[in-house]
PDB file of C-alpha atoms in Angstrom:
ATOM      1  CA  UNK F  69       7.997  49.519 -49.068  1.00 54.00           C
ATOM      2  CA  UNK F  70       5.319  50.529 -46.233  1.00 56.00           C
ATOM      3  CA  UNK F  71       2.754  48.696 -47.697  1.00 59.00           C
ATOM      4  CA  UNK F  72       4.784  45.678 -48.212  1.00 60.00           C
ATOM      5  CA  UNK F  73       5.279  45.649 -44.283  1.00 60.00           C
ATOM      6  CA  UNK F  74       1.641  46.141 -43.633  1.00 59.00           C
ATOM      7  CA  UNK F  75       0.373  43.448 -46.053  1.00 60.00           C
ATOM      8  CA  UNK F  76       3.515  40.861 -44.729  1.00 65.00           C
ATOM      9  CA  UNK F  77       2.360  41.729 -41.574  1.00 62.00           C
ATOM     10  CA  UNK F  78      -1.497  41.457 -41.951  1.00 57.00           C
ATOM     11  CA  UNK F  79      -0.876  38.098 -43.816  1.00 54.00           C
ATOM     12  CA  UNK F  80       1.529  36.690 -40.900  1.00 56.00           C
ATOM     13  CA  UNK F  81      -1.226  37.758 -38.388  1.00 59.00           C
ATOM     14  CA  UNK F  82      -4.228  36.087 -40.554  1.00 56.00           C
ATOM     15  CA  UNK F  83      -2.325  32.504 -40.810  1.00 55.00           C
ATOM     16  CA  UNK F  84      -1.590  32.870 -36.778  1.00 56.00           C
ATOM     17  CA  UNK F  85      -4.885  33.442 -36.257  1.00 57.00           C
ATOM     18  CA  UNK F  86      -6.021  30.508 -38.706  1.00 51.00           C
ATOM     19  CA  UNK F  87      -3.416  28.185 -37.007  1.00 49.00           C
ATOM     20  CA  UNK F  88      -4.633  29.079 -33.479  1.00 48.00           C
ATOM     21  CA  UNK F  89      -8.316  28.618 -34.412  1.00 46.00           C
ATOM     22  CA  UNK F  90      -7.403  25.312 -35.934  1.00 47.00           C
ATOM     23  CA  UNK F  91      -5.684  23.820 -33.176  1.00 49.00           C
ATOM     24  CA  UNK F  92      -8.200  25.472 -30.446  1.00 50.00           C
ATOM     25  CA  UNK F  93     -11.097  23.540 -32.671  1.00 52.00           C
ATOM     26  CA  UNK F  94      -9.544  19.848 -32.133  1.00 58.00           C
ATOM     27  CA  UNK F  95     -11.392  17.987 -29.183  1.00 59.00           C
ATOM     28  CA  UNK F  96      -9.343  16.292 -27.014  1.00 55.00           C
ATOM     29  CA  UNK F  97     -10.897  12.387 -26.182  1.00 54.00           C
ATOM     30  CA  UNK F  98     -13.241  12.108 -22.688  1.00 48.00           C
ATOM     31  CA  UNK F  99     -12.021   9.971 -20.047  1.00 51.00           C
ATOM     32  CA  UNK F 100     -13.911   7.399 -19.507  1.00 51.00           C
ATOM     33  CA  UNK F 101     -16.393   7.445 -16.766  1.00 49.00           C
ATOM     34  CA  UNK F 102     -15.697   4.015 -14.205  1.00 55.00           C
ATOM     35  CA  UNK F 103     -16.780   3.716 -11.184  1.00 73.00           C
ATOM     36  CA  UNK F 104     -13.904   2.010  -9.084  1.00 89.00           C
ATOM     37  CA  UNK F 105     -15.123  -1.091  -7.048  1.00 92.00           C
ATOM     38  CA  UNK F 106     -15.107  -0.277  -3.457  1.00 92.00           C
ATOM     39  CA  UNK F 107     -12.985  -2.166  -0.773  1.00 93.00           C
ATOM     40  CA  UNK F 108     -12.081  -4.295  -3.814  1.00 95.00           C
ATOM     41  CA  UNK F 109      -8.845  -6.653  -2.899  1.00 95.00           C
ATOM     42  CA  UNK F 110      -7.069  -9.633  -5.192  1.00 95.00           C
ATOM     43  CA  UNK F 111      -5.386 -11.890  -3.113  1.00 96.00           C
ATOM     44  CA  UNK F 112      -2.559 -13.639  -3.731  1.00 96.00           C
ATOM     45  CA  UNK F 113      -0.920 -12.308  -6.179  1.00 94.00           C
ATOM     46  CA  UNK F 114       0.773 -13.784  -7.956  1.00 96.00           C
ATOM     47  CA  UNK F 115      -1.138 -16.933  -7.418  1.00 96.00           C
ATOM     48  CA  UNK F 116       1.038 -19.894  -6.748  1.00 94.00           C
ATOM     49  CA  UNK F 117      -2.047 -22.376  -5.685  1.00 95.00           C
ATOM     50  CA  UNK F 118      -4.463 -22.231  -8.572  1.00 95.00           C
ATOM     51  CA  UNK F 119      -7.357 -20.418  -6.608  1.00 96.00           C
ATOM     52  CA  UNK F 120      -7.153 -16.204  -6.338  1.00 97.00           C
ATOM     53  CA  UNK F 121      -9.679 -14.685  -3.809  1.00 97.00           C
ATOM     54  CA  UNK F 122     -11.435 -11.853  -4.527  1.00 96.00           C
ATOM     55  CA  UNK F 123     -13.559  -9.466  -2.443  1.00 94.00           C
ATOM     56  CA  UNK F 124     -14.669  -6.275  -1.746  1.00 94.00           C
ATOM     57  CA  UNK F 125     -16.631  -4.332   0.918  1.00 92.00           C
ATOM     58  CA  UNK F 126     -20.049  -5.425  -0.877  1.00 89.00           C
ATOM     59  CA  UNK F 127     -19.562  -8.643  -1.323  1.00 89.00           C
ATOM     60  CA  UNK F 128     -22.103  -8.946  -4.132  1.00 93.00           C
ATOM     61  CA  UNK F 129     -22.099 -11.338  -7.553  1.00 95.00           C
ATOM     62  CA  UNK F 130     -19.440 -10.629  -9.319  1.00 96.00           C
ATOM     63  CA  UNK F 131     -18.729 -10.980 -13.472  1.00 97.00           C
ATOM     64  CA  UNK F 132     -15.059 -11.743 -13.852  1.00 97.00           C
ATOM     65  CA  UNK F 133     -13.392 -11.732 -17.082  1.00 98.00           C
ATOM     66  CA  UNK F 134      -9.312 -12.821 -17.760  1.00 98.00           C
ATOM     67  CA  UNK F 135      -7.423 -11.502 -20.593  1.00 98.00           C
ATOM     68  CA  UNK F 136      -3.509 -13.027 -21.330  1.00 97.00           C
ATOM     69  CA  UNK F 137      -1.315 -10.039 -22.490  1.00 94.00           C
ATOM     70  CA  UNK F 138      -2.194 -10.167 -26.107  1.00 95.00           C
ATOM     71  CA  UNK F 139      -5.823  -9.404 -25.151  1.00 95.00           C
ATOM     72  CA  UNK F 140      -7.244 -12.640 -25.720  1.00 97.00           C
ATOM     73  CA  UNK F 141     -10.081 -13.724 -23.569  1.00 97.00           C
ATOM     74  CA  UNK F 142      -9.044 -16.523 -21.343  1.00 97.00           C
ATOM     75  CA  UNK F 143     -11.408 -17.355 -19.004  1.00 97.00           C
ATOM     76  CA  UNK F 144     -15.075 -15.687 -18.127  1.00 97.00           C
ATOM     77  CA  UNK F 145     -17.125 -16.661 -14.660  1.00 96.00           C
ATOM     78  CA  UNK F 146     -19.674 -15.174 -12.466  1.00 96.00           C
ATOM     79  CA  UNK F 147     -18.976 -15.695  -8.889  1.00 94.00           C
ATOM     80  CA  UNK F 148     -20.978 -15.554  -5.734  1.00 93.00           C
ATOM     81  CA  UNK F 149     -18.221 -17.019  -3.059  1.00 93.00           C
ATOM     82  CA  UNK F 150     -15.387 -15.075  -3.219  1.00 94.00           C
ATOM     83  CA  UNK F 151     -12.469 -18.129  -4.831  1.00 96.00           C
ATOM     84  CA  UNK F 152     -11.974 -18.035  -8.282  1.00 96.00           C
ATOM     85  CA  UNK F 153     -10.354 -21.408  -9.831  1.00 96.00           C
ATOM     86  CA  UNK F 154      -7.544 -19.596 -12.021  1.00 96.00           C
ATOM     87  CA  UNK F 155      -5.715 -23.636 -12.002  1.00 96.00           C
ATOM     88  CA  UNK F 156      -6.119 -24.463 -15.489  1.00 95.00           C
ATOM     89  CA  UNK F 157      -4.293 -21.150 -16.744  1.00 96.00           C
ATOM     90  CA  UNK F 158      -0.993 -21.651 -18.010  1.00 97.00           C
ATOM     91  CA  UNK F 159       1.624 -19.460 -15.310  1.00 97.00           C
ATOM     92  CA  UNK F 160       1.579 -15.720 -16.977  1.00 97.00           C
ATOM     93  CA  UNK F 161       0.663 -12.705 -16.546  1.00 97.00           C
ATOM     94  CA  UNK F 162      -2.681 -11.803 -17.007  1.00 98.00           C
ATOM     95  CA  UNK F 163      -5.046  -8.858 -17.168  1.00 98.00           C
ATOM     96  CA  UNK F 164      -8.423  -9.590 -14.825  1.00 97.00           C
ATOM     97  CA  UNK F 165     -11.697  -7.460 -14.879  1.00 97.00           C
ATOM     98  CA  UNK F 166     -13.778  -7.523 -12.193  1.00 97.00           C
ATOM     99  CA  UNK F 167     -17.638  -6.213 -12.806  1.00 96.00           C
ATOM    100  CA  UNK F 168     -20.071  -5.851  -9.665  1.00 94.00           C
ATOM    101  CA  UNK F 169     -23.216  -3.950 -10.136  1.00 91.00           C
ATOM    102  CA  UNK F 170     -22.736  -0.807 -12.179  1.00 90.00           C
ATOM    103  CA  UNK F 171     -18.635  -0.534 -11.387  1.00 94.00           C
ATOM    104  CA  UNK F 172     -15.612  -2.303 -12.651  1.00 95.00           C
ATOM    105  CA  UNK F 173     -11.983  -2.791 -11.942  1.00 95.00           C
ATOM    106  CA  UNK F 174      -9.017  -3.657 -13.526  1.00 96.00           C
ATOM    107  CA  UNK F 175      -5.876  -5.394 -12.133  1.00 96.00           C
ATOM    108  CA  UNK F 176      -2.783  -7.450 -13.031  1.00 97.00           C
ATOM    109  CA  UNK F 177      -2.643 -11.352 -12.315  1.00 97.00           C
ATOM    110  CA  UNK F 178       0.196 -13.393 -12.143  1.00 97.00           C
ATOM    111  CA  UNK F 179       0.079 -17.043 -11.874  1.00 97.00           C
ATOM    112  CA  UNK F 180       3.205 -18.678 -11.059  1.00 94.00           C
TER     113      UNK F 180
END
């Protein structure tokens, strides 16, 4: 009956350890590394007049891409001035990435 207990208990303790090993051996996913666009600011939001403005402490060329909320690519521009031209976009909401040099930015759009 002894030896029952010891093997039980050497079996419970070899399936722990298993368990713990396997779990312990799952890598969890990076973040991803983003460098957030300094002084960056969207304005007006929601846009009511068909033109957003969009700067940031830089000021340099800027990639900008708009998404609608399916994820479907909208409208792409690069611009130099700071007014984007958002006027043929049907009132939503919208997703809009904003790429200057090496760092990017996400934000929500409305247009009303």
């Amino acid at each position: 009956m002894a030896k029952n207990y010891f093997y039980i208990t050497f079996l419970l303790a070899f399936f722990f350890t298993v368990s713990v090993s396997a779990q312990d051996s799952r890598q969890l996913p990076k973040p991803q590394e983003s460098t957030s666009i300094e002084g960056l600011s969207l304005y007006p939001n929601p846009v009511t007049n068909g033109k957003v403005y969009i700067s940031s402490k830089n000021d340099f060329e800027k990639e900008i891409i708009v998404f609608d909320i399916l994820g479907k690519k909208v409208l792409q521009a690069h611009l130099t001035s700071r007014e984007l031209n958002v006027a043929e976009l049907p009132p939503g909401v919208y997703i809009i990435k904003i790429s200057e040099q090496n760092a990017s930015a996400t934000r929500k759009l409305i247009i009303r």
